[in-house]
Tab-separated table of C-alpha atoms and ligand atoms in Angstrom:
chain	number	residue	atom	x	y	z
A	1	MET	CA	30.148	31.509	58.713
A	2	THR	CA	28.442	28.278	59.858
A	3	SER	CA	29.812	27.047	63.170
A	4	LEU	CA	31.810	23.874	62.779
A	5	TYR	CA	31.491	23.014	66.475
A	6	GLY	CA	29.645	19.738	66.655
A	7	MET	CA	30.795	18.361	63.300
A	8	SER	CA	33.231	15.929	64.941
A	9	ALA	CA	30.544	13.576	66.345
A	10	PRO	CA	28.841	12.710	63.012
A	11	LEU	CA	32.201	12.723	61.231
A	12	LEU	CA	33.810	10.269	63.683
A	13	SER	CA	30.754	8.033	63.786
A	14	TRP	CA	30.789	7.869	59.960
A	15	TYR	CA	34.558	7.278	59.844
A	16	ARG	CA	34.398	4.401	62.320
A	17	GLN	CA	31.856	2.672	60.090
A	18	VAL	CA	33.484	3.213	56.705
A	19	ALA	CA	37.247	3.521	57.388
A	20	ARG	CA	39.176	1.559	54.806
A	21	ASP	CA	41.238	-1.358	56.020
A	22	LEU	CA	44.761	-0.049	55.281
A	23	PRO	CA	48.006	-1.742	56.346
A	24	TRP	CA	49.459	1.344	58.063
A	25	ARG	CA	46.250	1.826	60.074
A	26	LYS	CA	46.621	-1.725	61.435
A	27	ASP	CA	50.205	-1.037	62.482
A	28	GLY	CA	49.715	2.487	63.848
A	29	SER	CA	53.343	2.868	65.002
A	30	PRO	CA	54.976	6.301	64.500
A	31	TYR	CA	57.345	4.760	61.913
A	32	ALA	CA	54.453	3.200	59.950
A	33	VAL	CA	52.474	6.454	60.030
A	34	TRP	CA	55.520	8.440	58.897
A	35	ILE	CA	56.428	6.180	55.968
A	36	SER	CA	52.822	5.833	54.803
A	37	GLU	CA	52.183	9.585	55.002
A	38	ILE	CA	55.274	10.371	52.914
A	39	MET	CA	54.247	7.740	50.350
A	40	LEU	CA	50.664	9.003	50.274
A	41	GLN	CA	51.977	12.428	49.259
A	42	GLN	CA	53.223	10.733	46.081
A	43	THR	CA	50.219	8.804	44.832
A	44	ARG	CA	46.827	7.180	45.509
A	45	VAL	CA	46.110	4.892	48.452
A	46	GLU	CA	45.686	1.771	46.297
A	47	ALA	CA	49.005	2.405	44.523
A	48	VAL	CA	50.831	2.967	47.838
A	49	LYS	CA	49.804	-0.356	49.455
A	50	PRO	CA	52.337	-2.652	47.710
A	51	TYR	CA	55.133	-0.067	48.059
A	52	TYR	CA	54.412	0.341	51.745
A	53	THR	CA	54.418	-3.401	52.445
A	54	ARG	CA	57.635	-3.945	50.471
A	55	PHE	CA	59.343	-0.979	52.154
A	56	LEU	CA	58.362	-1.996	55.699
A	57	ASN	CA	59.453	-5.591	55.095
A	58	ALA	CA	62.856	-4.447	53.822
A	59	LEU	CA	63.351	-1.550	56.260
A	60	PRO	CA	61.227	-2.231	59.355
A	61	ASP	CA	62.542	0.609	61.543
A	62	PRO	CA	64.566	3.858	61.500
A	63	ALA	CA	67.806	1.932	62.179
A	64	ALA	CA	67.385	-0.159	59.017
A	65	LEU	CA	66.423	2.922	56.987
A	66	ALA	CA	69.404	4.942	58.253
A	67	ALA	CA	71.802	2.146	57.248
A	68	CYS	CA	70.211	1.422	53.856
A	69	PRO	CA	72.477	1.975	50.784
A	70	ASP	CA	71.058	4.659	48.436
A	71	ASP	CA	70.746	2.221	45.514
A	72	VAL	CA	68.588	-0.140	47.578
A	73	LEU	CA	66.477	2.740	48.918
A	74	TYR	CA	65.837	4.166	45.448
A	75	LYS	CA	64.986	0.731	44.102
A	76	LEU	CA	62.364	0.329	46.845
A	77	TRP	CA	61.036	3.782	45.893
A	78	GLN	CA	61.148	3.249	42.121
A	79	GLY	CA	57.808	4.152	40.536
A	80	LEU	CA	56.682	6.448	43.364
A	81	GLY	CA	58.549	9.414	41.859
A	82	TYR	CA	60.008	12.521	43.525
A	83	TYR	CA	63.028	10.658	44.857
A	84	ARG	CA	64.082	13.544	47.058
A	85	ARG	CA	61.410	12.380	49.467
A	86	ALA	CA	63.133	8.977	49.708
A	87	ALA	CA	66.470	10.723	50.317
A	88	GLY	CA	64.743	12.868	52.960
A	89	LEU	CA	63.459	9.747	54.729
A	90	LYS	CA	66.972	8.389	55.075
A	91	LYS	CA	68.380	11.727	56.209
A	92	CYS	CA	65.661	11.927	58.833
A	93	ALA	CA	66.275	8.333	59.979
A	94	ILE	CA	69.962	9.180	60.499
A	95	ARG	CA	68.923	12.166	62.676
A	96	LEU	CA	66.582	9.905	64.647
A	97	MET	CA	69.469	7.517	65.299
A	98	GLU	CA	71.799	10.356	66.325
A	99	GLU	CA	69.413	12.416	68.448
A	100	TYR	CA	66.354	10.384	69.451
A	101	GLY	CA	67.603	6.829	70.041
A	102	GLY	CA	66.063	5.665	66.755
A	103	GLN	CA	62.517	6.775	67.665
A	104	LEU	CA	60.296	9.533	66.285
A	105	PRO	CA	59.767	12.137	69.047
A	106	ALA	CA	56.271	12.516	70.528
A	107	ASN	CA	56.413	16.278	70.106
A	108	TYR	CA	55.036	18.337	67.185
A	109	GLU	CA	57.794	20.974	67.195
A	110	GLN	CA	60.556	18.374	67.329
A	111	LEU	CA	58.915	16.412	64.498
A	112	LEU	CA	58.694	19.598	62.435
A	113	ASP	CA	62.395	20.208	62.957
A	114	LEU	CA	63.331	16.891	61.308
A	115	PRO	CA	64.434	16.783	57.635
A	116	GLY	CA	61.643	16.057	55.141
A	117	ILE	CA	58.876	16.500	57.739
A	118	GLY	CA	56.625	19.492	57.089
A	119	PRO	CA	53.590	20.738	59.054
A	120	TYR	CA	51.223	18.198	57.473
A	121	THR	CA	53.394	15.135	58.148
A	122	ALA	CA	54.300	16.357	61.646
A	123	GLY	CA	50.596	16.850	62.368
A	124	ALA	CA	49.692	13.408	61.018
A	125	ILE	CA	52.388	11.615	63.068
A	126	ALA	CA	51.696	13.667	66.211
A	127	SER	CA	47.934	13.125	66.111
A	128	ILE	CA	47.643	9.579	64.704
A	129	ALA	CA	50.629	7.923	66.394
A	130	PHE	CA	50.863	9.986	69.598
A	131	GLY	CA	47.288	11.275	70.104
A	132	LEU	CA	48.375	14.941	70.224
A	133	PRO	CA	45.679	17.522	69.323
A	134	VAL	CA	47.281	19.115	66.257
A	135	PRO	CA	45.834	19.530	62.746
A	136	ALA	CA	47.202	17.750	59.668
A	137	VAL	CA	46.193	20.007	56.804
A	138	ASP	CA	46.886	18.691	53.313
A	139	GLY	CA	45.189	19.470	49.991
A	140	ASN	CA	42.209	17.268	50.872
A	141	VAL	CA	41.597	18.983	54.198
A	142	LEU	CA	42.022	22.430	52.598
A	143	ARG	CA	39.384	21.506	50.024
A	144	VAL	CA	36.931	20.095	52.597
A	145	PHE	CA	37.205	23.122	54.882
A	146	SER	CA	37.117	25.635	52.028
A	147	ARG	CA	33.720	24.115	51.177
A	148	LEU	CA	32.511	23.769	54.760
A	149	ALA	CA	33.290	27.451	55.378
A	150	ALA	CA	32.620	28.667	51.786
A	151	TYR	CA	36.075	30.262	51.943
A	152	GLY	CA	36.237	32.662	49.006
A	153	GLU	CA	39.955	33.562	49.020
A	154	ASP	CA	42.796	31.913	47.104
A	155	ILE	CA	43.353	28.559	48.822
A	156	THR	CA	46.996	28.377	47.712
A	157	LEU	CA	48.031	31.370	49.845
A	158	PRO	CA	49.599	30.861	53.302
A	159	ALA	CA	46.734	32.895	54.828
A	160	ALA	CA	44.246	30.221	53.700
A	161	LYS	CA	46.279	27.501	55.363
A	162	LYS	CA	46.228	29.504	58.615
A	163	VAL	CA	42.449	29.938	58.468
A	164	VAL	CA	41.872	26.223	57.813
A	165	ASP	CA	44.387	25.247	60.481
A	166	GLU	CA	42.438	27.302	63.014
A	167	LEU	CA	39.081	25.878	61.888
A	168	VAL	CA	40.419	22.331	62.261
A	169	ARG	CA	41.709	23.136	65.766
A	170	GLN	CA	38.289	24.477	66.752
A	171	ALA	CA	36.419	21.450	65.405
A	172	MET	CA	38.885	18.800	66.650
A	173	PRO	CA	37.812	16.679	69.660
A	174	LYS	CA	40.661	16.568	72.175
A	175	ASP	CA	40.077	12.871	72.920
A	176	ALA	CA	40.361	11.620	69.301
A	177	PRO	CA	42.600	13.934	67.263
A	178	GLY	CA	44.137	11.110	65.215
A	179	ASP	CA	40.796	9.635	64.191
A	180	PHE	CA	39.467	13.142	63.483
A	181	ASN	CA	42.367	13.945	61.142
A	182	GLN	CA	42.056	10.576	59.444
A	183	ALA	CA	38.301	11.044	59.107
A	184	LEU	CA	38.908	14.363	57.326
A	185	MET	CA	41.391	12.677	54.979
A	186	GLU	CA	38.874	9.877	54.344
A	187	LEU	CA	36.101	12.395	53.692
A	188	GLY	CA	38.288	14.266	51.203
A	189	ALA	CA	39.310	11.052	49.458
A	190	THR	CA	35.918	9.357	49.186
A	191	VAL	CA	33.090	11.946	49.556
A	192	CYS	CA	34.204	15.564	49.181
A	193	LEU	CA	35.975	14.754	45.934
A	194	PRO	CA	38.472	17.002	44.136
A	195	LYS	CA	37.171	16.359	40.619
A	196	GLY	CA	33.526	16.343	39.601
A	197	GLU	CA	30.634	16.757	42.023
A	198	PRO	CA	31.219	16.010	45.715
A	199	LYS	CA	28.827	13.393	47.137
A	200	CYS	CA	26.995	15.847	49.407
A	201	LEU	CA	23.929	13.650	49.848
A	202	VAL	CA	25.940	10.990	51.699
A	203	CYS	CA	28.256	13.442	53.469
A	204	PRO	CA	28.203	13.066	57.263
A	205	VAL	CA	28.853	16.806	57.798
A	206	GLN	CA	26.462	18.198	55.199
A	207	ALA	CA	24.475	19.974	57.941
A	208	PHE	CA	27.578	22.073	58.682
A	209	CYS	CA	28.492	22.886	55.077
A	210	GLN	CA	28.102	26.452	53.879
A	211	ALA	CA	28.960	25.627	50.262
A	212	LYS	CA	26.242	22.966	50.133
A	213	GLU	CA	23.756	25.362	51.685
A	214	ASN	CA	24.669	27.941	49.031
A	215	GLY	CA	24.242	25.271	46.325
A	216	CYS	CA	27.735	25.714	44.910
A	217	PRO	CA	30.238	23.229	46.427
A	218	THR	CA	32.302	23.040	43.227
A	219	ALA	CA	32.966	26.807	43.415
A	220	TYR	CA	35.465	25.922	46.192
A	221	PRO	CA	38.354	25.843	46.682
A	222	VAL	CA	39.208	29.085	44.876
A	223	ARG	CA	42.515	28.768	43.000
A	224	PRO	CA	44.561	31.066	40.765
A	225	GLU	CA	44.842	30.147	37.094
A	226	LYS	CA	47.424	27.436	36.509
A	227	LYS	CA	50.707	28.429	34.895
A	228	PRO	CA	51.538	26.269	31.874
A	229	LYS	CA	54.251	23.690	32.591
A	230	LYS	CA	57.719	24.341	31.226
A	231	LEU	CA	58.346	22.240	28.106
A	232	GLU	CA	61.663	20.386	27.723
A	233	ARG	CA	62.546	18.257	24.686
A	234	TYR	CA	64.989	15.335	24.774
A	235	THR	CA	66.341	12.603	22.556
A	236	LEU	CA	66.836	9.362	24.475
A	237	PHE	CA	69.169	6.554	23.476
A	238	VAL	CA	68.224	2.962	24.188
A	239	LEU	CA	71.614	1.408	23.475
A	240	THR	CA	72.621	-2.216	23.864
A	241	SER	CA	76.176	-3.362	24.493
A	242	LEU	CA	77.070	-6.970	25.329
A	243	ASN	CA	73.324	-7.655	25.551
A	244	GLN	CA	73.007	-5.106	28.368
A	245	LEU	CA	71.375	-1.676	28.486
A	246	CYS	CA	73.545	1.447	28.656
A	247	LEU	CA	72.687	3.724	31.595
A	248	VAL	CA	74.166	6.971	32.812
A	249	LYS	CA	75.225	6.901	36.434
A	250	PRO	CA	73.425	9.207	38.883
A	251	LYS	CA	74.328	12.870	39.086
A	252	ALA	CA	74.376	14.578	42.463
A	253	ASP	CA	72.048	17.381	41.349
A	254	GLY	CA	69.203	17.996	38.941
A	255	LEU	CA	65.631	16.812	38.670
A	256	LEU	CA	66.437	13.095	38.885
A	257	GLN	CA	69.352	13.180	41.291
A	258	GLY	CA	70.603	9.873	42.589
A	259	LEU	CA	68.945	7.811	39.843
A	260	TYR	CA	70.213	5.975	36.788
A	261	ALA	CA	69.120	7.573	33.514
A	262	LEU	CA	69.105	6.649	29.843
A	263	PRO	CA	71.749	8.509	27.806
A	264	SER	CA	70.127	11.589	26.306
A	265	ALA	CA	70.670	14.786	24.345
A	266	SER	CA	68.745	18.044	24.562
A	267	GLY	CA	66.255	18.686	21.770
A	268	HIS	CA	64.709	16.336	19.217
A	269	LEU	CA	67.517	15.028	16.977
A	270	ASN	CA	66.936	13.430	13.588
A	271	ARG	CA	68.770	10.149	12.966
A	272	LYS	CA	71.787	11.769	11.324
A	273	ASP	CA	72.204	14.290	14.148
A	274	ALA	CA	71.685	11.528	16.695
A	275	GLU	CA	74.532	9.512	15.116
A	276	THR	CA	76.742	12.599	15.076
A	277	TYR	CA	75.982	13.254	18.729
A	278	LEU	CA	76.969	9.693	19.676
A	279	HIS	CA	80.181	10.120	17.632
A	280	THR	CA	81.090	13.144	19.741
A	281	LEU	CA	80.910	10.809	22.770
A	282	GLY	CA	83.217	8.340	21.001
A	283	ILE	CA	80.403	5.894	20.245
A	284	THR	CA	79.543	4.239	16.947
A	285	ALA	CA	76.053	2.816	16.842
A	286	HIS	CA	75.768	-0.116	14.416
A	287	THR	CA	72.074	0.462	13.947
A	288	LEU	CA	69.903	3.329	15.108
A	289	THR	CA	66.167	2.763	14.805
A	290	PRO	CA	63.690	5.521	15.693
A	291	LEU	CA	61.256	4.730	18.531
A	292	PRO	CA	57.798	6.286	19.009
A	293	PRO	CA	57.709	9.635	20.853
A	294	ALA	CA	56.749	9.716	24.528
A	295	ARG	CA	55.974	12.318	27.142
A	296	HIS	CA	56.258	12.565	30.902
A	297	ILE	CA	54.655	15.143	33.158
A	298	PHE	CA	56.443	16.306	36.303
A	299	THR	CA	54.953	18.816	38.739
A	300	HIS	CA	56.180	21.903	36.866
A	301	ILE	CA	57.834	20.452	33.750
A	302	ARG	CA	56.656	18.480	30.736
A	303	TRP	CA	59.144	16.275	28.882
A	304	GLU	CA	58.555	15.547	25.199
A	305	MET	CA	60.877	12.748	24.119
A	306	VAL	CA	61.955	11.003	20.954
A	307	GLY	CA	64.155	7.935	21.106
A	308	TYR	CA	66.488	5.654	19.186
A	309	LEU	CA	67.177	1.989	19.699
A	310	GLY	CA	70.737	0.976	18.835
A	311	GLN	CA	73.528	-1.527	19.240
A	312	ILE	CA	77.014	-0.333	20.196
A	313	SER	CA	80.407	-1.892	20.856
A	314	GLY	CA	83.692	-0.713	22.337
A	315	PRO	CA	84.409	1.190	25.552
A	316	LEU	CA	81.672	3.225	27.223
A	317	PRO	CA	82.002	6.952	27.900
A	318	LYS	CA	82.955	7.970	31.442
A	319	GLY	CA	79.959	7.908	33.774
A	320	TRP	CA	78.062	5.220	31.866
A	321	ALA	CA	77.163	1.754	33.187
A	322	LEU	CA	75.740	-1.465	31.770
A	323	ALA	CA	72.656	-3.126	33.254
A	324	SER	CA	71.398	-6.631	32.559
A	325	ARG	CA	67.665	-7.206	32.539
A	326	ASP	CA	67.885	-8.754	35.993
A	327	ALA	CA	69.887	-5.791	37.343
A	328	LEU	CA	67.300	-3.410	35.843
A	329	ASP	CA	64.520	-5.267	37.643
A	330	HIS	CA	66.254	-5.639	40.988
A	331	ARG	CA	69.166	-3.251	41.370
A	332	TYR	CA	69.124	-0.048	39.355
A	333	ALA	CA	66.488	2.586	40.105
A	334	VAL	CA	65.464	4.182	36.804
A	335	PRO	CA	62.813	6.942	36.932
A	336	SER	CA	59.402	6.228	35.438
A	337	ALA	CA	59.980	9.102	32.968
A	338	TYR	CA	62.072	6.584	30.993
A	339	ALA	CA	59.701	3.643	31.422
A	340	ARG	CA	58.351	3.597	27.847
A	341	TYR	CA	61.861	3.449	26.387
A	342	VAL	CA	63.198	0.949	28.898
A	343	ASP	CA	60.198	-1.258	28.009
A	344	HIS	CA	61.221	-1.065	24.327
A	345	TRP	CA	64.569	-2.502	25.321
A	346	LYS	CA	63.022	-5.265	27.413
A	347	GLU	CA	60.641	-6.195	24.608
A	348	ARG	CA	63.126	-5.944	21.753
B	1	SF4	FE1	31.996	18.456	50.748
B	1	SF4	FE2	29.415	18.328	50.058
B	1	SF4	FE3	30.232	17.449	52.443
B	1	SF4	FE4	30.205	20.045	51.911
B	1	SF4	S1	28.421	18.679	52.022
B	1	SF4	S2	31.837	18.903	52.923
B	1	SF4	S3	30.794	20.049	49.746
B	1	SF4	S4	30.771	16.609	50.435
């Protein structure tokens, strides 16, 4: 295996020239690093920027986050997906208030013990915000090191993570662990790309890369075959009452816990069955117009949806709520899985 000692100097020199100007890098506080790292686990850097700025303006420190009502928190998170992470942030902020005087601890093990903070996030906060020499190994870093070391085993296994963790520790300069970890993330995001050919010719650590030397960088990382996603079919109801949209109040469990949903039924119902279903809930829809089908992909599940647009009157079933357009925009957090159908209502 090629020695990775010595790769930090060219990597850091490259990073200091090309590092993107990102709002959380300017701030650099433990809170900013924590929030940005959790958001970056959801989506791309460019997509995170406006969320990050909005979130930090509304909730500038752990005290504000710990005291934030769930509805407001989920609204700030709306569009990022995987709302359990937002709930985890608040839970963690409450612990910080109770046990650490509202500050993130400058200790890797204590960070790891906090709710919603795994080894990667703990490593990122410890190294970037506190300068502690610990790795922060995410999918990008796994990919980069699997190529650097031409690691031929399944990268999804815990053993692979251990190997990469050790390689990062060996290569990490003790005087710049935060920059080193960020440089690896930057390399994975802009040069050693996950899809298509990596840009080996402009890579600052190409001299250390076994996969490049072997002429097969795309052979790494080695992964098992993907399991097909579980398919779930739903019929969604986009129902108007008193010029407001009918929503179902959040349930405490399930995939979209804590969020407002559109009323729905399992399976794809034809119009007659859809009307019958609404009748069983005590609802008469004055019109029921079919909407185009839509799909949404979660990590392990695929939703195939059909929908109906309708007008209803009379009392709502228990657990339903009405939302005006303004409340939809500013108050209720509705998951992006429903976005196509909510847009139909807004555009009707
Ligand atoms: Fe990735 Fe190519 Fe650099 Fe190796 S030389 S780390 S494969 S970009």
